[in-house]
JSON list of N, CA, C and O in Angstrom, two decimals:
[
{"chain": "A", "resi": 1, "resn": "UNK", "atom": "N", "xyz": [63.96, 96.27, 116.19]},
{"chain": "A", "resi": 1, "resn": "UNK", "atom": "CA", "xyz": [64.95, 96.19, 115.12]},
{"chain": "A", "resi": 1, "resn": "UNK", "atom": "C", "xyz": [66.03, 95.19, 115.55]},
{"chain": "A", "resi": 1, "resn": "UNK", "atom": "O", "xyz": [66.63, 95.37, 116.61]},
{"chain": "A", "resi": 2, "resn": "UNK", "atom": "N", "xyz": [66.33, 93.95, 114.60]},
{"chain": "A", "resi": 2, "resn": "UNK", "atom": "CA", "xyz": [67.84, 93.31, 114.71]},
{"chain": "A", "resi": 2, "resn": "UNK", "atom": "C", "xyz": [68.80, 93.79, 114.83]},
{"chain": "A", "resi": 2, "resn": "UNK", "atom": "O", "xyz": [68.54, 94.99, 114.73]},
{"chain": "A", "resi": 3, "resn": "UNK", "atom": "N", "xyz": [70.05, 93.67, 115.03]},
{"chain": "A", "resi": 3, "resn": "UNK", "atom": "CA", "xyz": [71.45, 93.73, 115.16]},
{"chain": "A", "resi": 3, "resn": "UNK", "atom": "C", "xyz": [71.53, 93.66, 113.55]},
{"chain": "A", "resi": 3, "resn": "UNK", "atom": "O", "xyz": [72.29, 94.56, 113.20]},
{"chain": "A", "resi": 4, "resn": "UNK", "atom": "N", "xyz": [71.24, 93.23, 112.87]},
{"chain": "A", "resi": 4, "resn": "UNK", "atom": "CA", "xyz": [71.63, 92.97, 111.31]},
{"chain": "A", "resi": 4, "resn": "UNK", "atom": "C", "xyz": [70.96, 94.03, 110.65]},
{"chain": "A", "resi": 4, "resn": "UNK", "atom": "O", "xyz": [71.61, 94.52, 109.72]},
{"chain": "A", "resi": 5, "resn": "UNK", "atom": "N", "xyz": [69.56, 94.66, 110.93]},
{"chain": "A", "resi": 5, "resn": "UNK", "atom": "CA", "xyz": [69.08, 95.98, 110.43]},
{"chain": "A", "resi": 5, "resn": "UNK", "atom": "C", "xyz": [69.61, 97.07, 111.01]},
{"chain": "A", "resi": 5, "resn": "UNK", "atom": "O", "xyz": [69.78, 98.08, 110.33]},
{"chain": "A", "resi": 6, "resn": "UNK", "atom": "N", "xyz": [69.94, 97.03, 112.34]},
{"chain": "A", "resi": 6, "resn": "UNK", "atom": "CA", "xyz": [70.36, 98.37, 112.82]},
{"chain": "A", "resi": 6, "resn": "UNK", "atom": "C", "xyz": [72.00, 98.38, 112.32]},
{"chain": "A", "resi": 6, "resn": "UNK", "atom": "O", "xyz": [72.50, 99.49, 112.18]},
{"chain": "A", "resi": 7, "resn": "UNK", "atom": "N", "xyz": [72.91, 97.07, 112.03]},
{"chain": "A", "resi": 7, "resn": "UNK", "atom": "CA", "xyz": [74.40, 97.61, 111.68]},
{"chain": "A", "resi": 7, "resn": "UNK", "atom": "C", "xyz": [74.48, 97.91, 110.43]},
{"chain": "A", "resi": 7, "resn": "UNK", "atom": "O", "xyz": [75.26, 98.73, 109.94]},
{"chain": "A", "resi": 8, "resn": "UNK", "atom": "N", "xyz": [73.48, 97.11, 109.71]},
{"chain": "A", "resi": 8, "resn": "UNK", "atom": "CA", "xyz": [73.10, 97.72, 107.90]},
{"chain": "A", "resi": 8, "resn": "UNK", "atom": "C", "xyz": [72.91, 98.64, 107.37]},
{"chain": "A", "resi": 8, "resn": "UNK", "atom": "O", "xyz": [73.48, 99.11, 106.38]},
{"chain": "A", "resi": 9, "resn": "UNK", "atom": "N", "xyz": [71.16, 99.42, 108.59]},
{"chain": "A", "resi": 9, "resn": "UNK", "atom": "CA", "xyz": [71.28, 101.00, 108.34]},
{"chain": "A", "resi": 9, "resn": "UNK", "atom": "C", "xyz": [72.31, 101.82, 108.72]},
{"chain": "A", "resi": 9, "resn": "UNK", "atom": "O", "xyz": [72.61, 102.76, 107.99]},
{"chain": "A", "resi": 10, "resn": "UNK", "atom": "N", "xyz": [73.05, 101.55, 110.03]},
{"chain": "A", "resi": 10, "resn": "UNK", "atom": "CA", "xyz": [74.24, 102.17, 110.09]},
{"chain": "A", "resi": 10, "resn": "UNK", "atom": "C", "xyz": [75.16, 102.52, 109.62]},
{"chain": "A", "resi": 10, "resn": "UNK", "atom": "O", "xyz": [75.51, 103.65, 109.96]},
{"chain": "A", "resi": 11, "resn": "UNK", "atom": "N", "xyz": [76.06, 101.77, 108.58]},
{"chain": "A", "resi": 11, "resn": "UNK", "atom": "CA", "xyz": [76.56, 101.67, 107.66]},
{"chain": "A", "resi": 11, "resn": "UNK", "atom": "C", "xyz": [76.22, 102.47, 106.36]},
{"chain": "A", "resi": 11, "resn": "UNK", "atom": "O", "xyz": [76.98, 103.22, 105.75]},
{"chain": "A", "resi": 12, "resn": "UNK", "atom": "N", "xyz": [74.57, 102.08, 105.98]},
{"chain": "A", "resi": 12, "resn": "UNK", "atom": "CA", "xyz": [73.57, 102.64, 105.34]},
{"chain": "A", "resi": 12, "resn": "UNK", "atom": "C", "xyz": [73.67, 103.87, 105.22]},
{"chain": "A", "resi": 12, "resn": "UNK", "atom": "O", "xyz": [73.71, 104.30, 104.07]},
{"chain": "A", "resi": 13, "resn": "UNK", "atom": "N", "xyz": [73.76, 104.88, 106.37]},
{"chain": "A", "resi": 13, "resn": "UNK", "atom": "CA", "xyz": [73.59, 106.33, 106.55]},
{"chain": "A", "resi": 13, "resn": "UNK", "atom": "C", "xyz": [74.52, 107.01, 107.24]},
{"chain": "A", "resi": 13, "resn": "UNK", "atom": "O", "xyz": [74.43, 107.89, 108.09]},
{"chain": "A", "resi": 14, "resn": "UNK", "atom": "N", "xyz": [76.10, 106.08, 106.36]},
{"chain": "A", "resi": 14, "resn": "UNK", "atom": "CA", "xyz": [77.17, 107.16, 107.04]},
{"chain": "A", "resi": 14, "resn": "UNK", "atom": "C", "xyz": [78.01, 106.40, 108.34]},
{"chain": "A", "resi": 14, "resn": "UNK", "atom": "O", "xyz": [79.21, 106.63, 108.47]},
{"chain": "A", "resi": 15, "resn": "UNK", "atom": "N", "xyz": [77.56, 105.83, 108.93]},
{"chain": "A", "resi": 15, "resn": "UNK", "atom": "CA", "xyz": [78.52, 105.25, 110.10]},
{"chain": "A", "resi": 15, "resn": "UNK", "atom": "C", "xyz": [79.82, 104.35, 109.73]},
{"chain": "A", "resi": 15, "resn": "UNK", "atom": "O", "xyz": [80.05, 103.50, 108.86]},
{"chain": "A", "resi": 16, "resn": "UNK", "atom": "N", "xyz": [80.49, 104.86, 110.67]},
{"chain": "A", "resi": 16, "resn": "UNK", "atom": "CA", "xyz": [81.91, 104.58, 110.41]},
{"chain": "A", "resi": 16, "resn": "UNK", "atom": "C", "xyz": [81.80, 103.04, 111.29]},
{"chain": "A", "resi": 16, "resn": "UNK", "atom": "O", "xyz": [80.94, 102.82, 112.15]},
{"chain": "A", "resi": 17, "resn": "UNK", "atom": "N", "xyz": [82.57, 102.32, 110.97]},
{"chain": "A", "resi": 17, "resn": "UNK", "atom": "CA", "xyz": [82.66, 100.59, 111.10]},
{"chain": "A", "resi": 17, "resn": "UNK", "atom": "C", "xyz": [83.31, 100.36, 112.08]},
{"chain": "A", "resi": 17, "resn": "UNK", "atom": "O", "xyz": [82.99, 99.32, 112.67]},
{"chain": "A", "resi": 18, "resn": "UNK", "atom": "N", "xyz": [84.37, 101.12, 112.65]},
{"chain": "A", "resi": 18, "resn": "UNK", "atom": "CA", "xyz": [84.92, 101.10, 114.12]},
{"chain": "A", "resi": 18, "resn": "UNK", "atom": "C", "xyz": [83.98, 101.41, 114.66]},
{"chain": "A", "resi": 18, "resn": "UNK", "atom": "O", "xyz": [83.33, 100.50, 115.17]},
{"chain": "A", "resi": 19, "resn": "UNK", "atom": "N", "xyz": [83.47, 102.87, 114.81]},
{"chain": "A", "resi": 19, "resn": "UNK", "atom": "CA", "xyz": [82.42, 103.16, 116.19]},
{"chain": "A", "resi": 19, "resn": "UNK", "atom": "C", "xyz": [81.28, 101.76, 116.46]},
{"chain": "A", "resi": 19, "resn": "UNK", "atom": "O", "xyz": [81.17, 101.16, 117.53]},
{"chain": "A", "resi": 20, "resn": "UNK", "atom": "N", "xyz": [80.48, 101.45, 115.11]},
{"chain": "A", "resi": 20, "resn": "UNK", "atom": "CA", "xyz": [79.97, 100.48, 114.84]},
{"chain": "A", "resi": 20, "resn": "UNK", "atom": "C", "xyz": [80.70, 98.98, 115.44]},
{"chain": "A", "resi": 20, "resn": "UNK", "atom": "O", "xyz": [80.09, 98.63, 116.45]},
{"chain": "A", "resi": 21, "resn": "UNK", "atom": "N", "xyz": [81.28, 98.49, 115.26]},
{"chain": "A", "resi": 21, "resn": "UNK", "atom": "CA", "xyz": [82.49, 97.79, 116.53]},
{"chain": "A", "resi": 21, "resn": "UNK", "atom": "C", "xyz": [81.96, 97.55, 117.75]},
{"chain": "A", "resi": 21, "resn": "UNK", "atom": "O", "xyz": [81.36, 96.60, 118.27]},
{"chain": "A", "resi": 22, "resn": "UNK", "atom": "N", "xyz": [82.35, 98.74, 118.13]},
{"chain": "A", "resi": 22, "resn": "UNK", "atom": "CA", "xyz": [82.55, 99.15, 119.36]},
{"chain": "A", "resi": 22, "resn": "UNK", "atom": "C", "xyz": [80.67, 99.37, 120.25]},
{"chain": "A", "resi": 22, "resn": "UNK", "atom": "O", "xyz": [80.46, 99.11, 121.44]},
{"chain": "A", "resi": 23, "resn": "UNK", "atom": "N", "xyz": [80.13, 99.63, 119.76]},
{"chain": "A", "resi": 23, "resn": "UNK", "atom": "CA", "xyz": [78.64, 99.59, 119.82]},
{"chain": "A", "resi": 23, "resn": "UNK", "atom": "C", "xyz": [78.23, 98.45, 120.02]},
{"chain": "A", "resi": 23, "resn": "UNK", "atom": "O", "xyz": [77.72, 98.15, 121.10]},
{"chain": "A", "resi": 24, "resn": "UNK", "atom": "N", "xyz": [78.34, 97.73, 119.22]},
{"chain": "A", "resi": 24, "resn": "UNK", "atom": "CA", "xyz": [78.19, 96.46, 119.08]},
{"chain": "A", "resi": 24, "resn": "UNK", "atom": "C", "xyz": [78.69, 94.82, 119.96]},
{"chain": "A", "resi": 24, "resn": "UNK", "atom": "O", "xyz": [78.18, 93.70, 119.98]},
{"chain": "A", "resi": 25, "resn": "UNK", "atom": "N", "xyz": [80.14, 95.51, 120.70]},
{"chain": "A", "resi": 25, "resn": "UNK", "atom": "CA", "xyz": [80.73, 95.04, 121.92]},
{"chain": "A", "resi": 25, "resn": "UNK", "atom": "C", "xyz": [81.56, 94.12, 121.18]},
{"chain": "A", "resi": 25, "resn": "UNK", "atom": "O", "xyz": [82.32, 93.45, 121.88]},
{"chain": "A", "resi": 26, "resn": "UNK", "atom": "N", "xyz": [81.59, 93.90, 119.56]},
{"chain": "A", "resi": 26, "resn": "UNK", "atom": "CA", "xyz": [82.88, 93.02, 119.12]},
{"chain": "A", "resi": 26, "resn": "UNK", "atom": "C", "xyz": [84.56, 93.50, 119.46]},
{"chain": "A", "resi": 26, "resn": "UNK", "atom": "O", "xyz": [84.98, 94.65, 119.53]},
{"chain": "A", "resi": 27, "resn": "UNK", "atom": "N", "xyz": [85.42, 92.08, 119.65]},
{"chain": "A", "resi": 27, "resn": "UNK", "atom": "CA", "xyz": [86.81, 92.40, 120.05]},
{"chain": "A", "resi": 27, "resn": "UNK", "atom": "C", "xyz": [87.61, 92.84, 118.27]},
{"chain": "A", "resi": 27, "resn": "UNK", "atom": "O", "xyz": [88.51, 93.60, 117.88]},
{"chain": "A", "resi": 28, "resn": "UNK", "atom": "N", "xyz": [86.49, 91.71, 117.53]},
{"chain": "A", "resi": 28, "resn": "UNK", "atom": "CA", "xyz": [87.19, 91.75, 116.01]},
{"chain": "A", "resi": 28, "resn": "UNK", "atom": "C", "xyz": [85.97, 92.30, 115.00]},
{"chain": "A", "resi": 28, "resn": "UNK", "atom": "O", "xyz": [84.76, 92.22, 115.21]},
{"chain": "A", "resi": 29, "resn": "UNK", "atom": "N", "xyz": [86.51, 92.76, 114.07]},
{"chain": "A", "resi": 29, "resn": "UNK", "atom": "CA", "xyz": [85.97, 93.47, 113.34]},
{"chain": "A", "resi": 29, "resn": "UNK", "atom": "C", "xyz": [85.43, 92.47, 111.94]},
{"chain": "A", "resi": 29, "resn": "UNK", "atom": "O", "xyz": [84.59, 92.87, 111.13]},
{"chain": "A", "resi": 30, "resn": "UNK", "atom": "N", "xyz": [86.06, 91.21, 111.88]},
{"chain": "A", "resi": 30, "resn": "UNK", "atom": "CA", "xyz": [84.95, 90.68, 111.41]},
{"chain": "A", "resi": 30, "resn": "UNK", "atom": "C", "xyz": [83.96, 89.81, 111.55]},
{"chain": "A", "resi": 30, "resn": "UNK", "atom": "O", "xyz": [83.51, 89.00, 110.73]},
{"chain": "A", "resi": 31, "resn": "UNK", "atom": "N", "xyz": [83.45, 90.15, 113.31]},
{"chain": "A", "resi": 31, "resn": "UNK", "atom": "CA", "xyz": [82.28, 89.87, 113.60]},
{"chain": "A", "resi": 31, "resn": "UNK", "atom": "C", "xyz": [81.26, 90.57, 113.15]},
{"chain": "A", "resi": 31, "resn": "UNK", "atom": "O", "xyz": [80.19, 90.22, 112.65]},
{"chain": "A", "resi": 32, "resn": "UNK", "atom": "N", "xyz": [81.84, 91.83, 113.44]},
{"chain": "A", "resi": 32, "resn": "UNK", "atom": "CA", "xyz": [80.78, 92.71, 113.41]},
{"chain": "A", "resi": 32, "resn": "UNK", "atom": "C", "xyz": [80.30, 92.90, 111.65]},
{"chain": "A", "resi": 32, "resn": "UNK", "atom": "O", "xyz": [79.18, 93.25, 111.28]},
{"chain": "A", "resi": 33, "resn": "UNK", "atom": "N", "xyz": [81.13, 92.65, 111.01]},
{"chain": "A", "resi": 33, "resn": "UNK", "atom": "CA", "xyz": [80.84, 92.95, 109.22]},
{"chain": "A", "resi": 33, "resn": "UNK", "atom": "C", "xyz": [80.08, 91.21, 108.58]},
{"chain": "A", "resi": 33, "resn": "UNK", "atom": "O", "xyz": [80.10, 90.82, 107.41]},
{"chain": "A", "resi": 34, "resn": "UNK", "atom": "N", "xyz": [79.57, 90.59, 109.61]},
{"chain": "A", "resi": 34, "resn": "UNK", "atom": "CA", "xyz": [78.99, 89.41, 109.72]},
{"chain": "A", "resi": 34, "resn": "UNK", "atom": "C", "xyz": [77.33, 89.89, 109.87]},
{"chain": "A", "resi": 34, "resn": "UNK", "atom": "O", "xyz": [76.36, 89.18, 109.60]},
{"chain": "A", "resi": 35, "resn": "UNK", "atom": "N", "xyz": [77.30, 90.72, 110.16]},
{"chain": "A", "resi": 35, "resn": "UNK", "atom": "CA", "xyz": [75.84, 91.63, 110.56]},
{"chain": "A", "resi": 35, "resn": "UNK", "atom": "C", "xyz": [75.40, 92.54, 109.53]},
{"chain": "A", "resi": 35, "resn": "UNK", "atom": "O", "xyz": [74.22, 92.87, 109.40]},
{"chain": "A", "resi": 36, "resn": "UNK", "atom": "N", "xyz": [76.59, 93.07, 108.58]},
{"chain": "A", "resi": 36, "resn": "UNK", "atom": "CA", "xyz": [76.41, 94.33, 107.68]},
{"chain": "A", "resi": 36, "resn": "UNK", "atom": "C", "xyz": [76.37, 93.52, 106.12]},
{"chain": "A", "resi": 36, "resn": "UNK", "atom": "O", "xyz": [77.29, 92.98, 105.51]},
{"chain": "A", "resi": 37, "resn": "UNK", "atom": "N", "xyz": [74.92, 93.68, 105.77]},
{"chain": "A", "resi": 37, "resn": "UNK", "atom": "CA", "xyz": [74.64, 93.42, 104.88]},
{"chain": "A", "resi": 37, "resn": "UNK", "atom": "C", "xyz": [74.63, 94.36, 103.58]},
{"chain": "A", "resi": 37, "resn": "UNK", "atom": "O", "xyz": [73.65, 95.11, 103.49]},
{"chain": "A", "resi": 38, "resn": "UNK", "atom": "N", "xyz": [75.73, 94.41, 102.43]},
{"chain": "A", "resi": 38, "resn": "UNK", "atom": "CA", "xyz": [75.80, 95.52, 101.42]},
{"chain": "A", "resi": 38, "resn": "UNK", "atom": "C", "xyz": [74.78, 95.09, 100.17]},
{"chain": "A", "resi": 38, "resn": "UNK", "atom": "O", "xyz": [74.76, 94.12, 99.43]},
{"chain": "A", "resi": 39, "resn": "UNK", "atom": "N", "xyz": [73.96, 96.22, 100.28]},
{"chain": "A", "resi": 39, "resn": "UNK", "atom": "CA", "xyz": [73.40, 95.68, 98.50]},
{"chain": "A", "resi": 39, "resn": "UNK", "atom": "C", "xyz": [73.42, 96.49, 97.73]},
{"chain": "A", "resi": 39, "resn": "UNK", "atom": "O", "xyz": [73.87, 97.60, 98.04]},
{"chain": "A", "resi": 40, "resn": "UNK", "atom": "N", "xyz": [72.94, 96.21, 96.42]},
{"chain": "A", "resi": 40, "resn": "UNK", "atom": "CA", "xyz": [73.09, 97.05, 95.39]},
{"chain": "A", "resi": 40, "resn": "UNK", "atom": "C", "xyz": [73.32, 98.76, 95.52]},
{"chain": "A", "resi": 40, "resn": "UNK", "atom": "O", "xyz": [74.14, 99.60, 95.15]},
{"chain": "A", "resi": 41, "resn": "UNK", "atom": "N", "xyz": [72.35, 98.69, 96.12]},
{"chain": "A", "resi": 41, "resn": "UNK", "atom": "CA", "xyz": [71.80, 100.11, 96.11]},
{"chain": "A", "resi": 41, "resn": "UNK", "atom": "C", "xyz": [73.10, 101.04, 97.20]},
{"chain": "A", "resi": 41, "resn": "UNK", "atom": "O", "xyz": [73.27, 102.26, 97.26]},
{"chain": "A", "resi": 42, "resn": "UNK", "atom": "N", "xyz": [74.00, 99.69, 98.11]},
{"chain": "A", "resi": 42, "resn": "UNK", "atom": "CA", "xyz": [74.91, 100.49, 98.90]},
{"chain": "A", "resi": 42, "resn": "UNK", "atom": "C", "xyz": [75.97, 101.15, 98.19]},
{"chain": "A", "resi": 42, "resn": "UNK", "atom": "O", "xyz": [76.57, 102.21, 98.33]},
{"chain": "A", "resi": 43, "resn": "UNK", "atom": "N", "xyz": [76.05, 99.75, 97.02]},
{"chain": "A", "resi": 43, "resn": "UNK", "atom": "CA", "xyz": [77.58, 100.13, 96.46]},
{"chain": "A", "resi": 43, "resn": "UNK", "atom": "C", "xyz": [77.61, 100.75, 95.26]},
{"chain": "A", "resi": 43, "resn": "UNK", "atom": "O", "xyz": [78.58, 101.19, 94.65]},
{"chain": "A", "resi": 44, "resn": "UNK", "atom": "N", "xyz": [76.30, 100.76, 94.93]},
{"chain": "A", "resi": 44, "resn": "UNK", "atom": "CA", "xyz": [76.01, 102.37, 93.91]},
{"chain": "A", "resi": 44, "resn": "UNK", "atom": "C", "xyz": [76.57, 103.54, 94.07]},
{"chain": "A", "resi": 44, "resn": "UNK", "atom": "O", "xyz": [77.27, 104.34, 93.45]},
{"chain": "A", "resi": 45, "resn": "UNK", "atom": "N", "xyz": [75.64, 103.28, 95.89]},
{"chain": "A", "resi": 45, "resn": "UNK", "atom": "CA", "xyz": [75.97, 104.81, 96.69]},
{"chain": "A", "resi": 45, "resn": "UNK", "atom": "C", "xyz": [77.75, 105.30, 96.39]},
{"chain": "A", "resi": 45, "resn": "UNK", "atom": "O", "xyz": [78.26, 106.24, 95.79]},
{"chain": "A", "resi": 46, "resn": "UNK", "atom": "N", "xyz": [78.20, 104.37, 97.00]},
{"chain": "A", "resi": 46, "resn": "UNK", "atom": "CA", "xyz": [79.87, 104.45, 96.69]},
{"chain": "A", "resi": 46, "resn": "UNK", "atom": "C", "xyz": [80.55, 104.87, 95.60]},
{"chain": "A", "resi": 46, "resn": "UNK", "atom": "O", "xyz": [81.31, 105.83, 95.47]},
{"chain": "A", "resi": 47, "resn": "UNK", "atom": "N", "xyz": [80.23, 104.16, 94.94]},
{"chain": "A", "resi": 47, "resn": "UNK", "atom": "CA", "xyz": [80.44, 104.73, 93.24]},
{"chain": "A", "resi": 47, "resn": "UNK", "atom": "C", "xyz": [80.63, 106.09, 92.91]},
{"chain": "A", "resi": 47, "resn": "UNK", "atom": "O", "xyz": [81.52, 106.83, 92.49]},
{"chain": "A", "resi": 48, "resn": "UNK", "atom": "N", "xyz": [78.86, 106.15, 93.41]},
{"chain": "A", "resi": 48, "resn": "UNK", "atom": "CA", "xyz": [78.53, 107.35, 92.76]},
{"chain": "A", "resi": 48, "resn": "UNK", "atom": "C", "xyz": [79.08, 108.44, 93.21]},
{"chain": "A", "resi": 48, "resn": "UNK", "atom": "O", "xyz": [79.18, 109.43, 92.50]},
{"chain": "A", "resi": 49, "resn": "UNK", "atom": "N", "xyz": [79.70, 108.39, 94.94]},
{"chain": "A", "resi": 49, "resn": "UNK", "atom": "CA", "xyz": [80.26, 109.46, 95.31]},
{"chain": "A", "resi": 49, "resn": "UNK", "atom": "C", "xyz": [81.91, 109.64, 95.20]},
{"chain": "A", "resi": 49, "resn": "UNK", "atom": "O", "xyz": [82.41, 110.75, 95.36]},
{"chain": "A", "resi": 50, "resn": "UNK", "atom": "N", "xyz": [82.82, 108.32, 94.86]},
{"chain": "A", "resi": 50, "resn": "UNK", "atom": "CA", "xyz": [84.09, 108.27, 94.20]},
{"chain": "A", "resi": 50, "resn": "UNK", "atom": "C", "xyz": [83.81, 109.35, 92.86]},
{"chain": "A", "resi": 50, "resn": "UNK", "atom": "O", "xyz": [84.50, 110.30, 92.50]},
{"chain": "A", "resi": 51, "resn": "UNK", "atom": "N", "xyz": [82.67, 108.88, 92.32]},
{"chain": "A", "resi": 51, "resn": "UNK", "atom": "CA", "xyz": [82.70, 109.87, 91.26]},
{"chain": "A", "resi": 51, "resn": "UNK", "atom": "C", "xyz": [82.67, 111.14, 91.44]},
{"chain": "A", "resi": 51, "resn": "UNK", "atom": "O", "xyz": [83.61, 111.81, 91.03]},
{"chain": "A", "resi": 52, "resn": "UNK", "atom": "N", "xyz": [82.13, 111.44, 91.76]},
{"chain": "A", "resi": 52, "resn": "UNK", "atom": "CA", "xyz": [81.88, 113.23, 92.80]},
{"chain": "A", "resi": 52, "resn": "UNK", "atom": "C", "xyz": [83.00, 113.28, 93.27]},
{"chain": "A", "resi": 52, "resn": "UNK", "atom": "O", "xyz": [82.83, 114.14, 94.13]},
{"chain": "A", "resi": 53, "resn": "UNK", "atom": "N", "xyz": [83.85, 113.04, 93.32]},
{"chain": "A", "resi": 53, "resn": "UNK", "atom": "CA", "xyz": [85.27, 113.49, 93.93]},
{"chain": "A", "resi": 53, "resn": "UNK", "atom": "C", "xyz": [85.96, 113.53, 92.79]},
{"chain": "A", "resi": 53, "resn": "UNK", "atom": "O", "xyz": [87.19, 113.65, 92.84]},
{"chain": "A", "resi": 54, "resn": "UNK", "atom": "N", "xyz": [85.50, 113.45, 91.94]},
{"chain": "A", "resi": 54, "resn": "UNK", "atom": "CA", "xyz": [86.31, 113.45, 90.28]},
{"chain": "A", "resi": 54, "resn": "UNK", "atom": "C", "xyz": [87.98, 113.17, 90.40]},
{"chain": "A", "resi": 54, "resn": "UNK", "atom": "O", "xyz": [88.67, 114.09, 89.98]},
{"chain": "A", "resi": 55, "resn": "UNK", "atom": "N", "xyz": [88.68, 112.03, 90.92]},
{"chain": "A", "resi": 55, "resn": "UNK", "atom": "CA", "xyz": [90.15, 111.65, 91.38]},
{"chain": "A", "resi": 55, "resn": "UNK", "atom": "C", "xyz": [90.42, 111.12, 90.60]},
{"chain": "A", "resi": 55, "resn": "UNK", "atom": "O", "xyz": [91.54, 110.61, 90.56]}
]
């Protein structure tokens, strides 16, 4: 697995973007969001759970 699939699924299934960072051995954080690829289907996910929080 790449660095670009493993910080994607990470992201993918819940991981928080500091720990992810830090894993990863970046000083800045937008190295590491240089690797994290969002698609459709991520920012659905998002959506859909803002909605579930009915705010």
């Amino acid at each position: 697995m790449g660095w670009e699939t493993f910080a994607t699924n990470f992201i993918r299934f819940g991981g928080n973007v500091a720990v992810l960072q830090k894993l990863m051995g970046h000083s800045k954080l937008s190295t590491t969001m240089k690797y994290v690829h969002v698609d459709e289907s991520m920012k659905q996910a998002e959506i859909d759970r803002m909605d579930a929080l009915d705010v």
